[in-house]
mmCIF file of C-alpha atoms in Angstrom:
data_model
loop_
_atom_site.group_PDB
_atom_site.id
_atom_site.type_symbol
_atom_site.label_atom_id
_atom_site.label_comp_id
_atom_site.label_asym_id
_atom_site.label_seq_id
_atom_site.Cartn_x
_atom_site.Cartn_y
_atom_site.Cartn_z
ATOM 1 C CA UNK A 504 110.241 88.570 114.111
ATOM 2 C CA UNK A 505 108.145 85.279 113.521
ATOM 3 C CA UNK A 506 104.256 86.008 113.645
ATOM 4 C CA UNK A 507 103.862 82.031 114.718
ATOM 5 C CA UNK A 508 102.014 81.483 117.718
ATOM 6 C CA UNK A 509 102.648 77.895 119.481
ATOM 7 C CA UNK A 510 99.177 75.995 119.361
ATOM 8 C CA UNK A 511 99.888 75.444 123.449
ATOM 9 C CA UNK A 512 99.817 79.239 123.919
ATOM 10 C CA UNK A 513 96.791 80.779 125.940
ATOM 11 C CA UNK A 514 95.795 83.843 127.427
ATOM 12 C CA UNK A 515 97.227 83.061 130.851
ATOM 13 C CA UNK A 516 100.291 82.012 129.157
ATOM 14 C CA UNK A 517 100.222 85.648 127.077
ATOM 15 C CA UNK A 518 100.334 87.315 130.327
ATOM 16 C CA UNK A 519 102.546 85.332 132.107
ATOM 17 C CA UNK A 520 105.338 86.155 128.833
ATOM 18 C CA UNK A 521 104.851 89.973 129.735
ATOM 19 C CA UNK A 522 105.655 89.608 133.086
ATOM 20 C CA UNK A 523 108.609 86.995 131.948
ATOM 21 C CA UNK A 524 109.590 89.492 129.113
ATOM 22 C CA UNK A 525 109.680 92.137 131.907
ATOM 23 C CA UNK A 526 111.572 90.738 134.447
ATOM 24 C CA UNK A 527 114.451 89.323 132.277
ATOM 25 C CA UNK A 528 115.104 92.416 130.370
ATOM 26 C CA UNK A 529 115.220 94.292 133.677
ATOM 27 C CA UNK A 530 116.667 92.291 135.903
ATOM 28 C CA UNK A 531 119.154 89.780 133.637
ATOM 29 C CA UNK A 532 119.216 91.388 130.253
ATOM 30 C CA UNK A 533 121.367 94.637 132.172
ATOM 31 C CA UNK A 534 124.169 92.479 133.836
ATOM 32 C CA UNK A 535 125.428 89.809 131.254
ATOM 33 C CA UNK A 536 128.961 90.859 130.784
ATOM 34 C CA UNK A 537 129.194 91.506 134.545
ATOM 35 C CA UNK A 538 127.719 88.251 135.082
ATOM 36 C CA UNK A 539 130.257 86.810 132.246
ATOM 37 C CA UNK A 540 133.436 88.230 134.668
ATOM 38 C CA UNK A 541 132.320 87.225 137.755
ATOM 39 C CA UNK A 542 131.174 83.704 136.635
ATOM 40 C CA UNK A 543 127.769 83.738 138.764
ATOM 41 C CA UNK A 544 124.468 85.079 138.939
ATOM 42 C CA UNK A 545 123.955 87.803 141.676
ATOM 43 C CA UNK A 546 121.983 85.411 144.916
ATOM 44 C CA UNK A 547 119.162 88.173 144.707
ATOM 45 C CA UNK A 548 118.052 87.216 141.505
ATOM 46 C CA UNK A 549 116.647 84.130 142.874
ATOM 47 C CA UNK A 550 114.384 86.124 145.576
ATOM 48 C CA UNK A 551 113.710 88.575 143.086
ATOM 49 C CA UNK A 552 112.047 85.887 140.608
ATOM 50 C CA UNK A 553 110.378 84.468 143.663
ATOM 51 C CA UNK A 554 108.621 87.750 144.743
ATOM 52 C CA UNK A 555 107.067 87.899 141.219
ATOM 53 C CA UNK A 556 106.170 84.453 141.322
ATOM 54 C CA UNK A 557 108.324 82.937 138.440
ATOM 55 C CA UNK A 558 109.947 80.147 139.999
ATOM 56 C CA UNK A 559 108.051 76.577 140.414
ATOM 57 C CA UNK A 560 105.786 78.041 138.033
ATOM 58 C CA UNK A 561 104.904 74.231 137.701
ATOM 59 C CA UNK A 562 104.706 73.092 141.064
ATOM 60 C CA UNK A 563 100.983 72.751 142.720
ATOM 61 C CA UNK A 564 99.839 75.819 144.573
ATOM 62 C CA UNK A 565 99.692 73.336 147.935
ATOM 63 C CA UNK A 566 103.616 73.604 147.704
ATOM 64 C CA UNK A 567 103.947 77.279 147.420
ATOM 65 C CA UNK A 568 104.393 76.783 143.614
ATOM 66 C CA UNK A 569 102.680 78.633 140.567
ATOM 67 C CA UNK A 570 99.815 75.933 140.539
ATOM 68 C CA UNK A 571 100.965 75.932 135.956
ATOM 69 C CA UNK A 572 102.158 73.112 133.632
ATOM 70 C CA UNK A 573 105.282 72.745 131.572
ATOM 71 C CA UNK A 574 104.375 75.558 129.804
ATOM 72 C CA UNK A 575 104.058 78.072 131.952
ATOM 73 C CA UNK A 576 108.170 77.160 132.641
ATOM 74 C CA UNK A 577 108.847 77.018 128.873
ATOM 75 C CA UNK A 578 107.325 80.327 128.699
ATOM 76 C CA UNK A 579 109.767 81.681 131.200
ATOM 77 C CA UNK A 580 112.776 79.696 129.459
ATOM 78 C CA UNK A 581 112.290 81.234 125.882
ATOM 79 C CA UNK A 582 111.864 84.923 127.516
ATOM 80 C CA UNK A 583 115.198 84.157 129.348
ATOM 81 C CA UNK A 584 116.718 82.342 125.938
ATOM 82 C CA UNK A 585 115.302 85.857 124.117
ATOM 83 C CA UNK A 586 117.404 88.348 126.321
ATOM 84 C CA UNK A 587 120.817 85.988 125.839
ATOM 85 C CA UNK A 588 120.983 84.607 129.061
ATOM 86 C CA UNK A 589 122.282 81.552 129.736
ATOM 87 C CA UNK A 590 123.717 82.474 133.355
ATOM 88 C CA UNK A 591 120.683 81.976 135.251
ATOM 89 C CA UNK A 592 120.280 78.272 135.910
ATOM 90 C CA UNK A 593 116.041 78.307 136.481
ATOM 91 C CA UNK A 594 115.816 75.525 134.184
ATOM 92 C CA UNK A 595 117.738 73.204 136.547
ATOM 93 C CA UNK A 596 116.030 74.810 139.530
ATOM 94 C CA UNK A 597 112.451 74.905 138.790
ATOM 95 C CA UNK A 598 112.196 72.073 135.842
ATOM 96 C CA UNK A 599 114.749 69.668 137.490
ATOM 97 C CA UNK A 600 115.025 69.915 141.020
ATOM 98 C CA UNK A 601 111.427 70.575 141.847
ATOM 99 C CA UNK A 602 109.950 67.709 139.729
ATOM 100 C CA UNK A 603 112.489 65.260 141.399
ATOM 101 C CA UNK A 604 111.093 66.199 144.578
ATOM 102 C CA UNK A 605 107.652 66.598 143.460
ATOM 103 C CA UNK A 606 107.315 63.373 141.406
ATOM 104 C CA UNK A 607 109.575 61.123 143.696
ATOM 105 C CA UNK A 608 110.153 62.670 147.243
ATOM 106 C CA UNK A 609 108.111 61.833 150.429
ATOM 107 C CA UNK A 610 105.407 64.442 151.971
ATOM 108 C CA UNK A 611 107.898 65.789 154.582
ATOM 109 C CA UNK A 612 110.751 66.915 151.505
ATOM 110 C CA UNK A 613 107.869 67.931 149.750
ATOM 111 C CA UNK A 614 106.225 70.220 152.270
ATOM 112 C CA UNK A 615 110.216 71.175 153.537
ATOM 113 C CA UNK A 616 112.065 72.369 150.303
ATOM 114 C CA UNK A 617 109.463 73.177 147.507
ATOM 115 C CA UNK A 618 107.792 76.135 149.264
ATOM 116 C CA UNK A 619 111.586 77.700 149.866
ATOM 117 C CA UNK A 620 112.171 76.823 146.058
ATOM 118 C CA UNK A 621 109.298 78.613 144.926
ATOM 119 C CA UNK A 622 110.349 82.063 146.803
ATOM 120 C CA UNK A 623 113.856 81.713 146.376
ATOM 121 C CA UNK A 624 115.137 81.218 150.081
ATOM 122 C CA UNK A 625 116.478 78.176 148.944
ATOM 123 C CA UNK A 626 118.152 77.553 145.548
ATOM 124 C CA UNK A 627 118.232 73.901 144.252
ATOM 125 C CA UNK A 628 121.182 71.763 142.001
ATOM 126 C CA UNK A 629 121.043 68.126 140.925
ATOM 127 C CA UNK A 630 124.967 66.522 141.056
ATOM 128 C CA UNK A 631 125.155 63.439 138.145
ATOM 129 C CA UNK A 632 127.918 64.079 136.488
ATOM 130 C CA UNK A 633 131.364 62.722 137.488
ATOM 131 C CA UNK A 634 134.600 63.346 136.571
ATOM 132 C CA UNK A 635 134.551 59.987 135.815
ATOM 133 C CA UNK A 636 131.015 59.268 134.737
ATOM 134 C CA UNK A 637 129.452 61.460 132.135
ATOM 135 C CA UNK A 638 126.721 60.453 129.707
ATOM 136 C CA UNK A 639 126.800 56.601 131.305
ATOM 137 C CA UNK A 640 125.241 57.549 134.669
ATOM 138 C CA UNK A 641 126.069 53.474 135.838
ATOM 139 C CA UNK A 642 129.342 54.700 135.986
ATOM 140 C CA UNK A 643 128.723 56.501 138.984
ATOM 141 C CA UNK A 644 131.135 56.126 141.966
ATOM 142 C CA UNK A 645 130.042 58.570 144.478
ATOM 143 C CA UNK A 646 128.758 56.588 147.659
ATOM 144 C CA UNK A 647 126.165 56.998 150.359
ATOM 145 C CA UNK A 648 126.465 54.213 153.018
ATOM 146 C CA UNK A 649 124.026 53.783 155.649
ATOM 147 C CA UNK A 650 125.461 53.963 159.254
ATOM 148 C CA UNK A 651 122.302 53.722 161.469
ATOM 149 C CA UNK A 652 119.782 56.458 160.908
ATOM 150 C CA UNK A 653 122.257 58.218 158.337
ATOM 151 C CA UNK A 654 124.155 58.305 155.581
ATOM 152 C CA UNK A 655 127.760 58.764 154.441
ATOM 153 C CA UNK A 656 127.883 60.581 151.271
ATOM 154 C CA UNK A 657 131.645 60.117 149.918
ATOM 155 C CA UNK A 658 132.696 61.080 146.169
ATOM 156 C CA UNK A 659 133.094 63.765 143.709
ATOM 157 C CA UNK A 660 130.828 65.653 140.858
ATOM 158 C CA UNK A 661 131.467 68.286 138.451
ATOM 159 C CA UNK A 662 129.778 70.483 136.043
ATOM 160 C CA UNK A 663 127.455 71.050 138.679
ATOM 161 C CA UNK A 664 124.672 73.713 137.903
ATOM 162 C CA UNK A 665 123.734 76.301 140.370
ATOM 163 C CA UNK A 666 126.540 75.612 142.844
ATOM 164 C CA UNK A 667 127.206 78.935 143.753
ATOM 165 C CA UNK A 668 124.023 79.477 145.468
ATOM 166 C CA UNK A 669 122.111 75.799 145.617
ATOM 167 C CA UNK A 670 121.236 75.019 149.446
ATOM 168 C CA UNK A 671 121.075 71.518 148.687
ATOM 169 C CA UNK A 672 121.841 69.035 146.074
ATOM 170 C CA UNK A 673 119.929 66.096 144.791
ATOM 171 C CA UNK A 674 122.865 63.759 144.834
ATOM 172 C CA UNK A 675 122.872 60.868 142.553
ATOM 173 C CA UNK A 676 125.075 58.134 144.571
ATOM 174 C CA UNK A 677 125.181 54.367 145.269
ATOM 175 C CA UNK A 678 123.701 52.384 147.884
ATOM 176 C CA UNK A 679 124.608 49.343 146.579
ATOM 177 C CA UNK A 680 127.871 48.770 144.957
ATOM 178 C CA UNK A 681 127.132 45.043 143.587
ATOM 179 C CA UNK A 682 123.757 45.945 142.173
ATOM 180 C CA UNK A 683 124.056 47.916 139.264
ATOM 181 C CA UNK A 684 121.755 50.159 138.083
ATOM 182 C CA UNK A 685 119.786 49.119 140.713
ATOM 183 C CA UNK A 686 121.842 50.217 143.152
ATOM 184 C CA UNK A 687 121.515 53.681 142.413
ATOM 185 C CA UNK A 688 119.723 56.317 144.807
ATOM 186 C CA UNK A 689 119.600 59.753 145.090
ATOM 187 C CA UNK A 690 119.896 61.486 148.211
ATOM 188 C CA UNK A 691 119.270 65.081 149.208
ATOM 189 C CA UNK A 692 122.556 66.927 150.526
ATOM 190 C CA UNK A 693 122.457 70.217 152.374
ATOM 191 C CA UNK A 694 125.093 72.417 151.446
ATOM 192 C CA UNK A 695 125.747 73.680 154.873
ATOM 193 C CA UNK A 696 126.744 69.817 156.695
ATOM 194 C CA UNK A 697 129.930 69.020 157.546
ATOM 195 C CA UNK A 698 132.442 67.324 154.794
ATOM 196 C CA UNK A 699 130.548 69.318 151.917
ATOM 197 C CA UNK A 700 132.742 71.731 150.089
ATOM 198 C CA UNK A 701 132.385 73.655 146.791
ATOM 199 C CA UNK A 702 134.827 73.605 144.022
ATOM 200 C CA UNK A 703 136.118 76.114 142.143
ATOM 201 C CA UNK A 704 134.013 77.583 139.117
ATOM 202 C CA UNK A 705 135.337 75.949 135.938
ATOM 203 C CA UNK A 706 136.683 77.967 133.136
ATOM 204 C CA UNK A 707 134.130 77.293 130.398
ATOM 205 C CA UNK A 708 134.779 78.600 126.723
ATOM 206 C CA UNK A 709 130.909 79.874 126.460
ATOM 207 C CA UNK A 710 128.105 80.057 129.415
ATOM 208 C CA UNK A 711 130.402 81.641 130.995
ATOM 209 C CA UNK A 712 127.764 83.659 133.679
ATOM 210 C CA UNK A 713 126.446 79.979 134.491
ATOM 211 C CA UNK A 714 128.712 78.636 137.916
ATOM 212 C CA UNK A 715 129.174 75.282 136.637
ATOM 213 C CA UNK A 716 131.284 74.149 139.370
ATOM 214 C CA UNK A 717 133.019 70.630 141.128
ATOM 215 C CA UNK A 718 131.496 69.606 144.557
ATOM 216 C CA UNK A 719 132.732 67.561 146.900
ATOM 217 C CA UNK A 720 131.235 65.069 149.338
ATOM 218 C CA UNK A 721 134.053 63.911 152.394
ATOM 219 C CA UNK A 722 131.949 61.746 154.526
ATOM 220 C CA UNK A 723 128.797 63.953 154.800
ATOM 221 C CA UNK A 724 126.655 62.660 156.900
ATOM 222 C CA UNK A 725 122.757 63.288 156.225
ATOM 223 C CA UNK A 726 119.990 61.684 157.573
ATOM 224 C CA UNK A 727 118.359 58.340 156.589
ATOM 225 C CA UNK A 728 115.276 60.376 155.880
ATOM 226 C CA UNK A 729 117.100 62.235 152.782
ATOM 227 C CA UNK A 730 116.880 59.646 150.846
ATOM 228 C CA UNK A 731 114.683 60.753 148.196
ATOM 229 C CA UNK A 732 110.954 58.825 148.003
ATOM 230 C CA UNK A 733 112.617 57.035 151.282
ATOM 231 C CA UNK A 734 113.237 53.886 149.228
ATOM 232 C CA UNK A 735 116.795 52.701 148.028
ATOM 233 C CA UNK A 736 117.861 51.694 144.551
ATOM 234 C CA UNK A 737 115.436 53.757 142.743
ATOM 235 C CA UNK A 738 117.434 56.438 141.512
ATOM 236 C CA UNK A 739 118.335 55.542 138.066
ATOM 237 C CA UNK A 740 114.569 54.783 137.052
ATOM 238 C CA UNK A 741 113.825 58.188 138.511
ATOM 239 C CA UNK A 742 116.469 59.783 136.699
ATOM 240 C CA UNK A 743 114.904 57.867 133.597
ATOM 241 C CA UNK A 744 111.454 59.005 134.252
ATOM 242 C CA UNK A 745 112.854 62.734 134.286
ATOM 243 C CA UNK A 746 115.210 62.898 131.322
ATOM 244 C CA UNK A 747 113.020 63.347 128.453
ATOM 245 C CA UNK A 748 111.222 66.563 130.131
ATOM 246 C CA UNK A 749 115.116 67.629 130.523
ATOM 247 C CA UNK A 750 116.061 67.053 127.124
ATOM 248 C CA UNK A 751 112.964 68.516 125.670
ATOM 249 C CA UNK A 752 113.615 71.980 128.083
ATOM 250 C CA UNK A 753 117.531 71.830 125.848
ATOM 251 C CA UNK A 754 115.369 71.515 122.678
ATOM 252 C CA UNK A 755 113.247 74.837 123.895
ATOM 253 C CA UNK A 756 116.568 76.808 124.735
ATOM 254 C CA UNK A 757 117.690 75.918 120.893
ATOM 255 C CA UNK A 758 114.795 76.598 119.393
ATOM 256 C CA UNK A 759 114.912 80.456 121.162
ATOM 257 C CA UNK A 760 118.360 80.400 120.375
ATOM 258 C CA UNK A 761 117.820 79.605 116.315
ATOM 259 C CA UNK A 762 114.885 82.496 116.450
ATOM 260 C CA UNK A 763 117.265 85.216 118.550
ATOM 261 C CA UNK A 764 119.760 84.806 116.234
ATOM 262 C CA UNK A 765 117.985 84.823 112.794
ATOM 263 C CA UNK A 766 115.958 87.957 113.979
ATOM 264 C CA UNK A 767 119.649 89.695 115.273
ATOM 265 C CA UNK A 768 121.096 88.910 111.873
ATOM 266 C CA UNK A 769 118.256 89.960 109.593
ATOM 267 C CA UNK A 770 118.372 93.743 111.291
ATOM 268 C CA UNK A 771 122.097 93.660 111.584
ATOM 269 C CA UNK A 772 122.175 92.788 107.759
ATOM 270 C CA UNK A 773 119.882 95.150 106.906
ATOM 271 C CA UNK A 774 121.730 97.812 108.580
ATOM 272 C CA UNK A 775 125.559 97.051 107.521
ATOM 273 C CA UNK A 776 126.519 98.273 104.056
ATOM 274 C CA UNK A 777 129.100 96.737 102.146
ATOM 275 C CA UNK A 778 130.348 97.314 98.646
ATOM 276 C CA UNK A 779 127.240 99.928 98.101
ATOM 277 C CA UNK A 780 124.475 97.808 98.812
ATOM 278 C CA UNK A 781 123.207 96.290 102.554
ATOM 279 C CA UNK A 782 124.506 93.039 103.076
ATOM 280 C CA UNK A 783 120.757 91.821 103.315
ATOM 281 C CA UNK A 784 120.710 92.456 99.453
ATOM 282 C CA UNK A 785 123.534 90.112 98.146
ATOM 283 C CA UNK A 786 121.333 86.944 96.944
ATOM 284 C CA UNK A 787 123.906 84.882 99.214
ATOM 285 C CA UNK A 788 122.878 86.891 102.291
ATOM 286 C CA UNK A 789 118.742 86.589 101.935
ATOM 287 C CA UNK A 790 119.443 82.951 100.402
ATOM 288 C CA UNK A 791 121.093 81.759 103.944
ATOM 289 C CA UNK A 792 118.383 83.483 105.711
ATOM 290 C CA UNK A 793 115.876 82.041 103.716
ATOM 291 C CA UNK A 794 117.079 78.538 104.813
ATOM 292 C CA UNK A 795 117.260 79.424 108.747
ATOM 293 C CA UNK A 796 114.042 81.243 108.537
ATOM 294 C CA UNK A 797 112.953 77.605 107.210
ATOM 295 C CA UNK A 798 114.781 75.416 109.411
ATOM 296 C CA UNK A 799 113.746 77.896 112.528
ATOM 297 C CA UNK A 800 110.068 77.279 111.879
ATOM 298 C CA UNK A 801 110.702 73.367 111.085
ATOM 299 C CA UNK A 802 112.479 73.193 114.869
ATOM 300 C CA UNK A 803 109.865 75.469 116.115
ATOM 301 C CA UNK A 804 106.990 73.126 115.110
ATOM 302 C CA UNK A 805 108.538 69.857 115.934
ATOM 303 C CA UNK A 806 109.509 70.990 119.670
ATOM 304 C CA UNK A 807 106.056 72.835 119.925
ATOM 305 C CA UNK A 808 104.794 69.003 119.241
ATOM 306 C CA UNK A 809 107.220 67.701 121.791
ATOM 307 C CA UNK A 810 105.798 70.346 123.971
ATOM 308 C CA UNK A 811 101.810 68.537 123.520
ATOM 309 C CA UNK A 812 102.857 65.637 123.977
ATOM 310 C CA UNK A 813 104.698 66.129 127.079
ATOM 311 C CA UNK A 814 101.259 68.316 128.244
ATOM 312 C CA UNK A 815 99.321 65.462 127.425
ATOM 313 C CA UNK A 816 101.464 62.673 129.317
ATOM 314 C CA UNK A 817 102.915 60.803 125.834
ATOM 315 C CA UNK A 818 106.590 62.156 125.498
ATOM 316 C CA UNK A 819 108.206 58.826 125.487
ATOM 317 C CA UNK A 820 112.144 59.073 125.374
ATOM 318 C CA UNK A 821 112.893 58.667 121.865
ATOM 319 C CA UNK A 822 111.365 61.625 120.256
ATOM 320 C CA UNK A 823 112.854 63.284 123.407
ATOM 321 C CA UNK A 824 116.376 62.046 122.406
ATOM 322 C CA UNK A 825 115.399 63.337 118.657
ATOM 323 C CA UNK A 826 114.165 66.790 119.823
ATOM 324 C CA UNK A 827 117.552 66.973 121.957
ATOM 325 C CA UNK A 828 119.779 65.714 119.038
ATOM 326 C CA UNK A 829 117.887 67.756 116.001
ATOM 327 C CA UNK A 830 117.491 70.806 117.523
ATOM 328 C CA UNK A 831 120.591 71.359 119.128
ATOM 329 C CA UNK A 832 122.174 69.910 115.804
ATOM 330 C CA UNK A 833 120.400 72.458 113.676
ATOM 331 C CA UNK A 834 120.911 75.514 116.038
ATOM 332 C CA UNK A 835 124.547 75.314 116.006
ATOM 333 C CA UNK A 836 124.466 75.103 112.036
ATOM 334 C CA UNK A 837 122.227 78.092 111.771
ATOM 335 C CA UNK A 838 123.767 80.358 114.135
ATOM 336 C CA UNK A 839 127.300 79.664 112.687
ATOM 337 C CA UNK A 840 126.148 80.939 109.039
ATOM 338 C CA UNK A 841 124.262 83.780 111.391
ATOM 339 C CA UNK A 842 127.621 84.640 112.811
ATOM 340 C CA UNK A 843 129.675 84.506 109.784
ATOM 341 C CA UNK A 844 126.805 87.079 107.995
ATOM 342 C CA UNK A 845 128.243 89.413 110.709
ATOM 343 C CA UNK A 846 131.687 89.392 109.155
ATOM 344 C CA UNK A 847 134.472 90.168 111.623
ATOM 345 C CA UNK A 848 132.179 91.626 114.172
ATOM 346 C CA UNK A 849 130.154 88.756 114.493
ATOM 347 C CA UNK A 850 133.604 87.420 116.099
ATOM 348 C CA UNK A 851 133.175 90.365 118.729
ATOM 349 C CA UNK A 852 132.184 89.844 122.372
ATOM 350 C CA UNK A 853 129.870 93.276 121.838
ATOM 351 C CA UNK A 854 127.807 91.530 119.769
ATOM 352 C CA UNK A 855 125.010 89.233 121.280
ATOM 353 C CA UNK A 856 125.866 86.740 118.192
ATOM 354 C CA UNK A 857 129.265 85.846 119.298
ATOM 355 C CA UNK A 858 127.662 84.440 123.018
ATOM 356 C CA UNK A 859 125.064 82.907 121.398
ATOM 357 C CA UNK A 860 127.159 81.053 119.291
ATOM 358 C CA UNK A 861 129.921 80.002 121.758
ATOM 359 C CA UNK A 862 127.087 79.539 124.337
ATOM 360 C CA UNK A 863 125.567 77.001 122.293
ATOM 361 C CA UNK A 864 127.937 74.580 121.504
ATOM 362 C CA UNK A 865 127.614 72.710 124.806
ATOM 363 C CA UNK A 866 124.159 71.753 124.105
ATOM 364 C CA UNK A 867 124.834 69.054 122.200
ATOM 365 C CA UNK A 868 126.729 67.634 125.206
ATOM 366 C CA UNK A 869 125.192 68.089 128.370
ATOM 367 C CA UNK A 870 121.939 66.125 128.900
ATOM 368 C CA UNK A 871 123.299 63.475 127.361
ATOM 369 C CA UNK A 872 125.846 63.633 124.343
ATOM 370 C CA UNK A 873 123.887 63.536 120.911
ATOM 371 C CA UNK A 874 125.582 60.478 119.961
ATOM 372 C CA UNK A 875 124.316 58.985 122.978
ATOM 373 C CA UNK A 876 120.909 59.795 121.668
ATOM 374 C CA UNK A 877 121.311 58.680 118.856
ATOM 375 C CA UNK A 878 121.580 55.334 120.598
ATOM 376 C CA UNK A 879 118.062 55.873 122.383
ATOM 377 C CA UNK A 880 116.542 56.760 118.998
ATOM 378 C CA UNK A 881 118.111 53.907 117.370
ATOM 379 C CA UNK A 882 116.984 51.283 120.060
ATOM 380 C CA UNK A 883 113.641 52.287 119.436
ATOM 381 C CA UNK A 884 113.441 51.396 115.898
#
């Protein structure tokens, strides 16, 4: 219901939201609850999105991608973030995935996966996470050993995005057990090699349409030329370089989420009667909305600033690590008193409120817990 328009917002970027708007009410706004049972996307989706030319939006036009910036994927996110969905993992595909390889990855990975990203014949997932090794990515155990012109890849992840359908993985492993951080690489894994096996979808309590799932690496062997950029050790200054575009795309999903919910409980509250008046008309009821309607346009500025600065090449990690923290902060706050404005039915799966507030709780874990940005923000002062 908010008449703001982001300052980064342009004519291309007005028709590329109808076509976004479009596609995700057609083809992922139908099939959430389906997509809630059967704990995955449908595989067509992908091809789908890349007939219509919404995936890679990003990526330079010499790689098969849209030839857009940031934007154009933040565009896409919000329209997705509008309908509900958190099922359909395009912001580790397109944002993630695609940007490692684009920013990091020789010619030949370059020219070999980003033009099957950008039509959907091949899906992409990054593995970080550990059962072990969370938030403090130098805890990683998961090793890739060099045996002449390969690599072993032994070791475990979980939480794993896209696993259902990724063709390969962006593996974060080490090279070099004795040399910390800097023995840290990242290695592209096929899903269809020998000694790769998928886990079983874990039982989340909200995003329950997104596959989240374990993988499992016994000795896969890859080539030497997987190695992403082709040199070892880099990996955790890449995944450095990456995080605060990552943690500024969580900030985008809360800010949609804070806006979906405050429009679904103005009309719900204007519509539900209780004790002979709409619930919209108790001072309590249009004094809470007041505040989100405040706090929804505060977040909404300070990640359309984020946004800027990441166009312009200054997002440094620190005001990424505050946009994560803030925002996700703030959305689970407002979307709680949005829920309990609902009354009883706001506690019913029928009612888009009750996913958006479940589905939102993880975001102030993944990406980095918000205590752990805290500790970015904090080393910066």
């Amino acid at each position: 219901m908010s008449t703001h328009r982001s300052p980064w917002m342009t004519e291309d970027l007005d028709a590329l939201r109808e076509l976004a708007r479009s596609f995700c009410e057609k083809e992922i706004a139908p099939h959430q609850a389906r997509w809630r049972n059967q704990q995955h996307i449908d595989r067509e989706v992908w091809t789908k999105a890349g007939a219509l030319g919404l995936l890679c939006l990003s990526v330079p036009e010499e790689y098969g991608g849209g030839g857009g910036t940031y934007a154009h994927e933040a565009v896409l996110l919000e329209e997705q973030g509008r309908v509900g969905d958190t099922a359909w993992g395009i912001g580790v595909h397109s944002v993630v995935v695609a940007h490692y390889l684009l920013a990091y990855g020789t010619e030949d990975q370059k020219q070999r996966w980003l033009p099957l990203m950008a039509t959907g014949a091949a899906v992409g997932a990054i593995a970080m996470t550990e059962p072990g090794a969370g938030s403090d990515l130098q805890g990683i155990r998961t090793r890739a050993v060099r045996d002449g012109a390969e690599y072993v890849v032994d070791g475990a992840k979980t939480f794993i995005t896209n696993a259902t359908h990724a063709d390969f993985v962006i593996v974060v492993a080490r090279t070099d057990p004795d040399a910390g951080s800097r023995g840290i690489s990242l290695i592209l894994v096929e899903t269809d090699r020998a000694g790769f096996r998928r886990g079983r979808i874990l039982d989340k309590i909200g995003q329950r349409g997104q596959d989240a799932s374990e993988l499992f690496f016994d000795g896969v062997r890859v080539p030497a030329a997987n190695l992403l950029g082709g040199v070892e050790g880099r990996g955790f200054g890449h995944l450095m370089g990456q995080l605060p575009k990552e943690r500024l795309t969580i900030a985008v999903t809360a800010a949609v989420a804070i806006e979906t919910a405050l429009d679904l409980t103005v009309l719900y509250t204007k519509d539900r009667s209780a004790f002979g008046q709409r619930v919209f008309d108790f001072q309590h009821s249009r004094f809470t909305l007041a505040e989100a309607a405040t706090e929804a346009r505060i977040v909404r500025c300070f990640v359309d600033d984020c946004l800027l600065r990441l166009l312009r090449g200054e997002l440094d990690g620190a005001t990424a690590a505050m946009a994560k923290w803030w925002t996700t902060e703030r959305a689970m706050h407002i979307i709680d008193r949005c829920l309990q404005l609902h009354g009883g039915y706001g506690y019913m799966a029928e009612y888009p409120i009750s996913h958006l507030w479940v589905d939102q709780r993880v975001q102030q874990i993944y990406g980095g817990t918000n205590q752990i940005m805290k500790e970015i923000i904090s080393r910066s002062l």
